[in-house]
CSV table of C-alpha atoms in Angstrom, one decimal:
chain,number,residue,atom,x,y,z
R,9,MET,CA,0.2,0.1,-0.2
R,10,SER,CA,1.5,3.6,-0.9
R,11,THR,CA,1.6,6.3,1.6
R,12,GLN,CA,-1.0,8.2,-0.5
R,13,THR,CA,-3.4,5.5,-0.4
R,14,ALA,CA,-2.9,4.4,3.1
R,15,THR,CA,-2.9,8.1,4.1
R,16,GLY,CA,-5.9,9.2,2.1
R,17,THR,CA,-9.2,8.3,3.3
R,18,LEU,CA,-8.0,6.6,6.1
R,19,ALA,CA,-5.9,8.7,7.6
R,20,THR,CA,-9.2,11.7,7.8
R,21,ALA,CA,-11.3,8.9,8.6
R,22,GLN,CA,-13.7,10.0,11.5
R,23,VAL,CA,-14.9,7.1,13.6
R,24,SER,CA,-18.6,6.9,13.3
R,25,GLY,CA,-20.7,7.7,16.3
R,26,ASN,CA,-17.5,9.2,18.1
R,27,LYS,CA,-19.0,11.7,19.6
R,28,ASP,CA,-21.7,9.6,21.3
R,29,LYS,CA,-18.9,7.3,22.5
R,30,SER,CA,-16.6,10.0,23.7
R,31,SER,CA,-20.0,11.2,25.5
R,32,THR,CA,-20.9,8.1,27.2
R,33,ALA,CA,-17.3,7.2,28.2
R,34,LEU,CA,-17.2,10.9,30.0
R,35,ILE,CA,-20.6,10.3,31.8
R,36,ILE,CA,-19.3,7.0,32.6
R,37,GLY,CA,-15.9,8.3,34.0
R,38,ILE,CA,-17.9,11.2,35.8
R,39,ILE,CA,-20.4,9.1,37.7
R,40,GLY,CA,-17.4,6.5,38.3
R,41,LEU,CA,-15.6,9.0,40.4
R,42,LEU,CA,-18.6,10.7,41.8
R,43,ALA,CA,-19.3,7.1,43.4
R,44,SER,CA,-15.7,7.1,44.6
R,45,SER,CA,-16.0,10.5,46.4
R,46,ILE,CA,-18.8,8.9,48.2
R,47,GLY,CA,-17.1,5.9,49.4
R,48,LEU,CA,-13.6,8.2,50.1
R,49,PHE,CA,-16.2,10.5,52.2
R,50,LEU,CA,-17.5,7.5,54.2
R,51,GLY,CA,-13.7,6.4,54.7
R,52,LEU,CA,-12.3,9.8,55.9
R,53,LYS,CA,-15.7,10.0,58.4
R,54,ASN,CA,-15.3,6.6,59.9
R,55,HIS,CA,-11.4,6.9,60.0
R,56,ASP,CA,-11.3,3.8,57.4
R,57,PRO,CA,-8.3,3.9,55.0
R,58,ARG,CA,-10.0,1.0,52.8
R,59,ALA,CA,-11.6,3.5,50.3
R,60,PHE,CA,-8.4,5.4,50.2
R,61,LEU,CA,-6.6,2.7,49.3
R,62,GLY,CA,-9.4,1.6,46.3
R,63,TRP,CA,-8.7,5.1,45.1
R,64,LEU,CA,-5.2,4.3,44.8
R,65,ILE,CA,-5.4,1.1,43.1
R,66,GLY,CA,-7.4,2.4,40.5
R,67,VAL,CA,-5.5,5.8,40.1
R,68,ALA,CA,-2.2,3.4,40.0
R,69,PHE,CA,-3.9,1.3,36.8
R,70,TRP,CA,-4.3,3.6,34.4
R,71,LEU,CA,-1.3,5.9,35.8
R,72,SER,CA,0.8,3.0,35.1
R,73,ILE,CA,-0.4,2.7,31.6
R,74,GLY,CA,0.3,6.3,31.2
R,75,ILE,CA,3.8,6.1,32.3
R,76,GLY,CA,4.0,2.9,30.1
R,77,THR,CA,3.3,4.4,27.0
R,78,LEU,CA,5.4,7.7,27.7
R,79,PHE,CA,8.2,5.8,27.7
R,80,LEU,CA,7.3,3.8,24.7
R,81,VAL,CA,7.3,7.0,22.6
R,82,LEU,CA,10.4,7.9,23.9
R,83,ILE,CA,12.0,4.8,23.4
R,84,GLY,CA,10.7,5.0,19.5
R,85,TYR,CA,12.2,8.2,19.0
R,86,ILE,CA,15.7,7.1,21.1
R,87,PHE,CA,16.1,4.3,18.8
R,88,ASP,CA,14.8,5.9,15.7
R,89,ALA,CA,12.3,2.7,15.2
R,90,GLY,CA,10.7,3.2,11.9
R,91,TRP,CA,8.1,0.3,12.4
R,92,SER,CA,6.3,1.7,15.4
R,93,VAL,CA,5.5,5.2,13.9
R,94,ILE,CA,1.6,4.6,12.7
R,95,ILE,CA,1.6,2.8,16.5
R,96,ARG,CA,3.3,6.3,18.0
R,97,ARG,CA,0.4,8.2,16.8
R,98,GLN,CA,-2.4,5.9,19.0
R,99,MET,CA,-0.1,5.9,21.9
R,100,GLU,CA,0.2,10.1,21.4
R,101,HIS,CA,-3.8,9.9,21.7
R,102,MET,CA,-3.2,7.7,24.7
R,103,LEU,CA,-1.1,10.1,26.5
R,104,ALA,CA,-3.8,12.7,26.4
R,105,ALA,CA,-5.7,11.1,29.1
R,106,PHE,CA,-2.5,11.7,31.4
R,107,LYS,CA,-2.8,14.7,33.0
R,108,TRP,CA,-6.2,13.8,33.9
R,109,VAL,CA,-4.9,10.4,35.2
R,110,ILE,CA,-3.0,12.8,37.8
R,111,LEU,CA,-5.9,15.3,38.4
R,112,ALA,CA,-7.6,12.1,39.6
R,113,LEU,CA,-4.5,11.4,41.6
R,114,LEU,CA,-4.7,14.8,43.5
R,115,PRO,CA,-7.5,14.3,46.2
R,116,LEU,CA,-5.9,11.9,47.6
R,117,VAL,CA,-2.5,13.8,47.9
R,118,ILE,CA,-4.4,17.1,49.2
R,119,ILE,CA,-6.2,14.6,51.7
R,120,GLY,CA,-3.3,12.9,52.6
R,121,ILE,CA,-1.5,16.6,53.4
R,122,LEU,CA,-4.5,18.6,54.6
R,123,ALA,CA,-6.2,15.9,57.0
R,124,SER,CA,-3.1,13.7,57.9
R,125,GLU,CA,-4.2,13.3,61.4
R,126,ASN,CA,-7.2,11.0,60.2
R,127,THR,CA,-6.5,7.6,60.5
R,128,ALA,CA,-8.2,6.5,57.2
R,129,VAL,CA,-5.0,8.3,55.5
R,130,PRO,CA,-2.4,5.2,55.2
R,131,TRP,CA,0.4,7.1,54.5
R,132,GLN,CA,1.4,7.4,58.3
R,133,TRP,CA,4.5,9.6,58.0
R,134,LEU,CA,2.5,12.6,57.1
R,135,ASN,CA,1.5,12.9,60.7
R,136,THR,CA,4.3,12.4,62.9
R,137,ALA,CA,2.4,12.5,66.0
R,138,ARG,CA,0.2,9.2,65.0
R,139,GLU,CA,1.0,5.8,66.2
R,140,ASN,CA,2.2,3.5,63.6
R,141,PHE,CA,1.4,-0.3,63.5
R,142,HIS,CA,3.7,-0.8,66.7
R,143,GLY,CA,1.5,1.5,68.6
R,144,GLU,CA,4.3,4.1,69.0
R,145,ALA,CA,4.5,7.6,67.7
R,146,VAL,CA,6.0,8.1,64.0
R,147,GLY,CA,8.2,10.9,65.1
R,148,HIS,CA,10.1,8.9,67.8
R,149,ASP,CA,10.5,6.0,65.3
R,150,PRO,CA,14.3,5.4,64.8
R,151,LEU,CA,13.5,4.1,61.3
R,152,TYR,CA,11.3,7.4,60.4
R,153,VAL,CA,14.2,9.7,62.0
R,154,ALA,CA,16.6,8.2,59.3
R,155,LYS,CA,14.0,9.1,56.3
R,156,GLN,CA,12.3,11.9,57.7
R,157,VAL,CA,14.5,14.0,55.1
R,158,ALA,CA,12.1,12.2,52.6
R,159,LEU,CA,9.5,11.8,54.2
R,160,ASN,CA,7.6,15.1,55.3
R,161,LYS,CA,4.6,16.9,53.4
R,162,VAL,CA,6.9,19.7,51.6
R,163,THR,CA,9.2,17.3,50.1
R,164,PHE,CA,6.3,15.0,49.0
R,165,SER,CA,4.6,17.9,47.5
R,166,LEU,CA,7.3,18.8,45.9
R,167,VAL,CA,8.2,15.7,44.1
R,168,ILE,CA,4.7,15.1,43.3
R,169,ALA,CA,4.2,18.5,41.7
R,170,ILE,CA,7.7,18.6,39.8
R,171,PHE,CA,7.9,15.1,38.6
R,172,THR,CA,3.8,15.4,37.2
R,173,GLY,CA,4.1,18.6,36.0
R,174,GLY,CA,7.5,18.0,34.3
R,175,MET,CA,5.8,14.5,32.4
R,176,ILE,CA,2.5,16.5,31.4
R,177,LEU,CA,4.7,19.4,29.9
R,178,LEU,CA,7.1,16.6,28.0
R,179,ILE,CA,3.8,14.8,26.6
R,180,GLU,CA,2.7,18.0,25.7
R,181,GLN,CA,5.6,19.2,23.7
R,182,LEU,CA,6.0,15.6,22.3
R,183,ARG,CA,2.4,15.7,21.1
R,184,LYS,CA,2.8,19.3,19.7
R,185,HIS,CA,5.9,18.5,17.6
R,186,SER,CA,3.9,15.3,16.1
R,187,TYR,CA,1.0,17.0,15.1
R,188,ALA,CA,2.6,20.1,13.7
R,189,MET,CA,4.8,17.9,11.0
R,190,ASP,CA,1.4,16.3,9.6
R,191,VAL,CA,1.0,20.5,9.0
R,192,ASP,CA,4.2,21.6,7.6
R,193,GLY,CA,6.3,18.6,7.3
R,194,ASP,CA,9.2,20.0,8.6
R,195,PRO,CA,11.6,17.4,9.9
R,196,ARG,CA,12.9,19.5,12.8
R,197,HIS,CA,10.2,18.5,14.5
R,198,VAL,CA,11.8,15.0,14.6
R,199,HIS,CA,14.9,16.1,15.7
R,200,ALA,CA,13.0,18.3,18.5
R,201,CYS,CA,11.2,15.0,19.7
R,202,ARG,CA,14.5,12.9,19.6
R,203,LYS,CA,15.8,15.6,22.3
R,204,LEU,CA,12.9,15.7,24.3
R,205,ALA,CA,13.4,12.1,24.2
R,206,ALA,CA,16.7,12.0,25.4
R,207,PHE,CA,16.5,14.3,28.5
R,208,GLY,CA,12.6,13.1,28.9
R,209,ALA,CA,13.5,9.2,29.3
R,210,VAL,CA,16.3,10.4,32.2
R,211,PHE,CA,13.8,12.7,34.0
R,212,SER,CA,10.5,10.2,33.3
R,213,ALA,CA,13.0,7.4,35.0
R,214,LEU,CA,13.4,9.7,38.0
R,215,GLY,CA,9.4,10.6,38.3
R,216,LEU,CA,8.3,7.0,38.0
R,217,THR,CA,10.8,6.1,40.9
R,218,PHE,CA,9.9,8.5,43.2
R,219,LEU,CA,6.2,8.3,42.3
R,220,ALA,CA,6.3,4.6,43.2
R,221,ILE,CA,8.1,5.3,46.2
R,222,TYR,CA,5.9,8.1,47.7
R,223,LEU,CA,2.9,6.2,46.4
R,224,PHE,CA,3.3,2.9,47.2
R,225,LYS,CA,6.3,2.2,49.0
R,226,SER,CA,6.0,4.4,52.0
R,227,LEU,CA,2.7,3.0,52.9
R,228,GLU,CA,5.3,0.7,54.4
R,229,TYR,CA,7.9,3.5,55.5
R,230,HIS,CA,9.7,0.7,57.3
R,231,TRP,CA,10.6,-1.3,54.3
R,232,PHE,CA,14.0,-0.6,52.5
R,233,SER,CA,14.0,-1.8,48.4
R,234,THR,CA,16.4,0.0,45.9
R,235,MET,CA,14.5,-2.2,42.9
R,236,TYR,CA,11.4,-0.7,43.7
R,237,GLY,CA,11.6,1.8,41.1
R,238,VAL,CA,12.5,-0.4,38.6
R,239,TRP,CA,9.7,-2.6,39.1
R,240,PHE,CA,7.3,-0.4,38.9
R,241,PHE,CA,9.0,0.7,35.5
R,242,ALA,CA,8.8,-3.2,34.2
R,243,ALA,CA,5.4,-3.0,35.3
R,244,SER,CA,4.1,0.0,33.9
R,245,ILE,CA,5.5,-0.9,30.2
R,246,ARG,CA,4.4,-4.1,30.1
R,247,ALA,CA,1.0,-3.1,30.7
R,248,ALA,CA,1.2,-0.3,28.2
R,249,THR,CA,2.3,-2.4,25.9
R,250,CYS,CA,-0.7,-4.7,26.3
R,251,ALA,CA,-3.0,-1.6,26.0
R,252,VAL,CA,-1.1,-0.6,22.9
R,253,ALA,CA,-1.9,-4.2,21.4
R,254,ILE,CA,-5.8,-4.3,22.4
R,255,LEU,CA,-5.9,-0.5,21.1
R,256,CYS,CA,-4.2,-1.1,17.5
R,257,VAL,CA,-6.4,-4.5,16.7
R,258,TYR,CA,-9.3,-2.9,17.5
R,259,LEU,CA,-8.8,-0.2,15.4
R,260,ALA,CA,-7.8,-2.8,12.7
R,261,SER,CA,-10.8,-4.6,12.9
R,262,ASN,CA,-12.7,-1.9,13.1
R,263,GLY,CA,-11.6,-0.2,9.5
R,264,TYR,CA,-9.5,2.5,11.0
R,265,LEU,CA,-6.2,1.1,10.6
R,266,LYS,CA,-7.3,-1.8,8.4
R,267,GLY,CA,-4.4,-2.0,6.0
R,268,ILE,CA,-2.0,-0.2,7.9
R,269,PHE,CA,-1.9,-2.2,11.1
R,270,LYS,CA,-0.4,-5.3,9.6
R,271,PRO,CA,0.8,-8.7,11.0
R,272,ALA,CA,4.2,-7.5,11.6
R,273,HIS,CA,3.1,-5.1,13.4
R,274,SER,CA,1.0,-7.1,15.8
R,275,TYR,CA,4.2,-9.6,15.8
R,276,LEU,CA,6.5,-6.9,17.1
R,277,ILE,CA,4.5,-5.6,20.0
R,278,GLY,CA,3.7,-9.5,20.7
R,279,CYS,CA,7.9,-9.6,21.1
R,280,MET,CA,7.9,-6.4,23.1
R,281,LEU,CA,5.3,-8.1,25.6
R,282,LEU,CA,7.4,-11.3,25.7
R,283,ALA,CA,10.2,-9.4,26.5
R,284,PHE,CA,8.8,-7.0,29.2
R,285,THR,CA,7.1,-10.3,30.6
R,286,VAL,CA,10.5,-12.1,31.2
R,287,PHE,CA,12.0,-8.7,32.6
R,288,TRP,CA,9.1,-7.5,34.9
R,289,ALA,CA,10.0,-11.5,36.5
R,290,TYR,CA,13.4,-10.7,36.7
R,291,ILE,CA,13.5,-7.9,38.8
R,292,SER,CA,10.3,-9.3,40.4
R,293,PHE,CA,12.5,-12.2,41.6
R,294,CYS,CA,15.6,-10.3,41.9
R,295,GLN,CA,14.2,-8.0,44.7
R,296,TYR,CA,12.5,-11.0,46.4
R,297,PHE,CA,15.9,-13.0,46.1
R,298,LEU,CA,18.2,-10.2,47.3
R,299,ILE,CA,15.6,-9.4,50.7
R,300,TYR,CA,15.5,-13.3,50.9
R,301,ASN,CA,19.7,-13.9,51.2
R,302,ALA,CA,20.0,-10.7,53.3
R,303,ASN,CA,17.5,-11.9,55.8
R,304,ILE,CA,17.3,-8.2,57.6
R,305,PRO,CA,14.1,-7.5,59.6
R,306,GLU,CA,13.2,-4.4,58.3
R,307,GLU,CA,13.2,-5.7,54.1
R,308,THR,CA,12.1,-9.3,55.0
R,309,PHE,CA,8.7,-8.3,56.8
R,310,TRP,CA,7.2,-6.7,53.7
R,311,TYR,CA,7.1,-10.3,52.1
R,312,GLN,CA,6.6,-11.9,55.5
R,313,ILE,CA,3.0,-10.4,55.9
R,314,ARG,CA,2.3,-11.4,52.0
R,315,GLU,CA,2.9,-14.7,53.0
R,316,VAL,CA,1.8,-15.6,56.6
R,317,ASN,CA,-0.1,-14.2,59.4
R,318,PRO,CA,2.1,-12.7,62.1
R,319,ASP,CA,0.0,-14.6,65.3
R,320,THR,CA,-0.6,-18.0,63.5
R,321,MET,CA,2.2,-17.9,61.1
R,322,GLU,CA,-0.5,-20.0,58.8
R,323,LYS,CA,-0.7,-18.8,55.2
R,324,ASN,CA,-3.2,-15.8,54.3
R,325,SER,CA,-5.0,-14.7,51.5
R,326,TRP,CA,-2.1,-12.6,50.1
R,327,TRP,CA,0.1,-15.8,49.9
R,328,TRP,CA,-2.5,-17.6,47.5
R,329,VAL,CA,-2.3,-13.8,45.3
R,330,SER,CA,1.5,-14.4,45.2
R,331,MET,CA,1.1,-17.9,43.7
R,332,ALA,CA,-1.5,-16.5,41.2
R,333,LEU,CA,1.3,-13.8,39.9
R,334,ILE,CA,4.0,-16.2,39.7
R,335,PHE,CA,1.8,-18.9,37.7
R,336,CYS,CA,-1.0,-16.4,36.0
R,337,HIS,CA,1.3,-13.2,35.9
R,338,PHE,CA,4.5,-14.8,34.7
R,339,ALA,CA,4.6,-18.6,33.6
R,340,ILE,CA,1.6,-18.7,31.3
R,341,PRO,CA,1.7,-15.3,29.4
R,342,PHE,CA,5.6,-16.6,28.8
R,343,VAL,CA,4.7,-19.7,27.4
R,344,TYR,CA,2.2,-18.5,25.7
R,345,LEU,CA,3.8,-15.7,24.0
R,346,LEU,CA,6.6,-18.2,22.7
R,347,TRP,CA,4.4,-19.5,20.1
R,348,TYR,CA,4.4,-17.2,16.7
R,349,LYS,CA,0.5,-17.6,16.2
R,350,SER,CA,0.2,-16.3,20.2
R,351,LYS,CA,1.1,-12.8,18.5
R,352,PHE,CA,-1.5,-12.1,16.2
R,353,THR,CA,-5.2,-10.7,16.1
R,354,ALA,CA,-7.3,-12.3,19.2
R,355,ARG,CA,-4.7,-14.0,20.4
R,356,ILE,CA,-2.7,-11.2,21.4
R,357,VAL,CA,-5.8,-9.4,22.6
R,358,PHE,CA,-6.5,-12.4,25.1
R,359,ILE,CA,-3.1,-12.7,26.3
R,360,SER,CA,-3.0,-8.7,26.9
R,361,CYS,CA,-6.3,-9.0,28.5
R,362,TRP,CA,-5.2,-11.6,30.5
R,363,ILE,CA,-1.9,-9.9,31.5
R,364,LEU,CA,-3.6,-6.6,32.5
R,365,PHE,CA,-5.8,-8.3,34.7
R,366,PHE,CA,-3.3,-9.3,36.7
R,367,HIS,CA,-1.3,-6.4,36.3
R,368,LEU,CA,-4.1,-5.1,38.5
R,369,ILE,CA,-3.7,-7.9,41.1
R,370,ASP,CA,-0.3,-7.0,41.0
R,371,LEU,CA,-1.0,-3.4,42.5
R,372,TYR,CA,-3.2,-5.0,45.3
R,373,TRP,CA,-0.4,-7.1,46.1
R,374,ASN,CA,2.0,-4.1,46.1
R,375,ILE,CA,-0.4,-1.8,47.7
R,376,LEU,CA,-3.4,-3.2,50.0
R,377,PRO,CA,-1.3,-5.4,52.7
R,378,GLY,CA,-0.4,-3.6,55.7
R,379,ARG,CA,0.0,-3.8,59.4
R,380,VAL,CA,-3.0,-2.6,61.7
R,381,PHE,CA,-2.2,-1.8,64.9
R,382,ASP,CA,-5.2,-3.2,67.4
R,383,ALA,CA,-4.8,-1.5,70.8
R,384,ALA,CA,-6.8,-3.9,72.1
R,385,THR,CA,-4.9,-6.7,71.9
R,386,GLY,CA,-1.4,-4.7,71.7
R,387,HIS,CA,-0.9,-6.7,68.2
R,388,PHE,CA,-1.0,-6.0,64.3
R,389,HIS,CA,-2.8,-7.5,61.8
R,390,VAL,CA,-2.4,-7.6,58.3
R,391,ARG,CA,-5.2,-6.1,55.6
R,392,GLN,CA,-6.6,-9.0,53.6
R,393,PHE,CA,-7.4,-9.3,50.0
R,394,VAL,CA,-10.7,-8.2,49.8
R,395,PRO,CA,-12.1,-6.2,46.8
R,396,HIS,CA,-14.2,-3.0,47.9
R,397,LEU,CA,-16.8,-1.0,45.8
R,398,THR,CA,-14.5,1.9,45.3
R,399,ASP,CA,-12.0,-0.2,43.6
R,400,ILE,CA,-14.3,-0.7,41.0
R,401,THR,CA,-15.7,2.4,40.7
R,402,THR,CA,-12.4,4.2,40.3
R,403,LEU,CA,-11.2,2.0,38.2
R,404,VAL,CA,-13.9,2.2,36.1
R,405,GLY,CA,-14.4,5.8,36.6
R,406,VAL,CA,-10.7,7.3,35.4
R,407,GLY,CA,-11.5,4.6,32.7
R,408,GLY,CA,-14.0,6.5,31.2
R,409,ILE,CA,-11.9,9.6,31.3
R,410,VAL,CA,-8.9,8.2,29.7
R,411,VAL,CA,-11.5,6.5,27.2
R,412,TRP,CA,-12.9,10.1,26.3
R,413,ALA,CA,-9.6,11.7,26.6
R,414,PHE,CA,-8.1,9.2,24.1
R,415,ILE,CA,-11.5,9.4,21.6
R,416,SER,CA,-11.3,13.3,21.8
R,417,ALA,CA,-7.4,13.5,20.8
R,418,SER,CA,-8.0,11.4,18.1
R,419,LYS,CA,-10.7,13.5,16.7
R,420,LYS,CA,-8.0,16.5,16.0
R,421,THR,CA,-5.4,15.3,14.1
R,422,ARG,CA,-4.6,12.4,11.5
R,423,ILE,CA,-4.7,8.5,12.5
R,424,ILE,CA,-1.4,8.1,11.6
R,425,PRO,CA,1.7,11.0,11.1
R,426,ILE,CA,1.6,10.9,7.1
R,427,ARG,CA,4.7,13.4,7.2
R,428,ASP,CA,6.9,11.6,9.4
R,429,PRO,CA,10.3,10.6,7.4
R,430,ARG,CA,9.8,7.3,8.4
R,431,ILE,CA,6.2,6.9,7.8
R,432,GLN,CA,6.9,4.8,4.4
R,433,GLU,CA,9.1,2.5,6.4
R,434,SER,CA,6.6,2.1,9.0
R,435,LEU,CA,3.4,1.2,6.4
R,436,ASN,CA,5.8,-1.4,4.5
R,437,ALA,CA,6.6,-3.1,8.1
R,438,HIS,CA,7.8,-6.7,7.6
R,439,GLU,CA,9.0,-9.3,10.2
């Protein structure tokens, strides 16, 4: 297919009923977030952190996809990957939702800072006078004192503002240059994006590391891990690859990328998915292996509460989740993606949906377990794996906003970057 043919009618085609779809998605998103807001209000009123954590899990799912998508775009520019040009435009539309996902995160940050005395806020270190899971004031905890330069309201606010704001600005600049190239065809836009990608990769790597530490890891501020940021990178880019695979197959099967998104593109996405599946497993295992071998109490407890109940030493609900992650989030996708035919059409959509589901379970496993002090007994218990309505409403609510943002962005420009210098190579991609 020639560039002219591929970028003619299909490139300018508008999705029939897009306005209705985007409006429906927006309504669903607003309703979902309103329902989550009610749950969050009731949780704060009852000093129950579960709704807060449910909101965090829902936002974390879409945040991870957004960060992973950003890295896929950056990697494409850094390595000057020609085959991925037509896919990059779909990812640029996906990134239009990033600022809205950050906006959905802000209520938790604001509540954490302004209402830190409420025990419904799970970041205990935001209030140094609060009792921790051992029944002592956080401010008197030697481990907190050693980390208080980083774990305080001022640093927390600055880190969130600088890195989320910086990534939003980076995304908008990348999208602006890409869309401008459709108009004037000036290759300076490509060079500008490559320069942005070189800086943005380092900045975004720092950003996702700090976000993972402050939002998830600091829920257990006693814990030490030097690999947590790399875990979040691996999980995010893997989830984003799944989302891109599902989206591109959908667009091709419904005519919008028909004849443009080819089996070669699907195959290469499948290869990337296999690579990141192995990478996620490697990072997850290495973190566990290093902590297991060091056998330091300040590190091992994090895994212990995800295996046994502290009082009885019997397997708890998280042990079963751990086994599900080992076999369902790694072993099955790894074996499945080894087959050549598994990287195409409905088969890659199936395994992508499978991985995204267990990616959500992985986020549960990292965020939800926590030590809760029981003043009556003087001991702590572990928060178990029990889904909550706020998890669902936030997941659906933020998801609706993401879909609305994607459809709105896709209606403002061409479906592929018709004047990109590598567009011909992408249209003629082969295995």
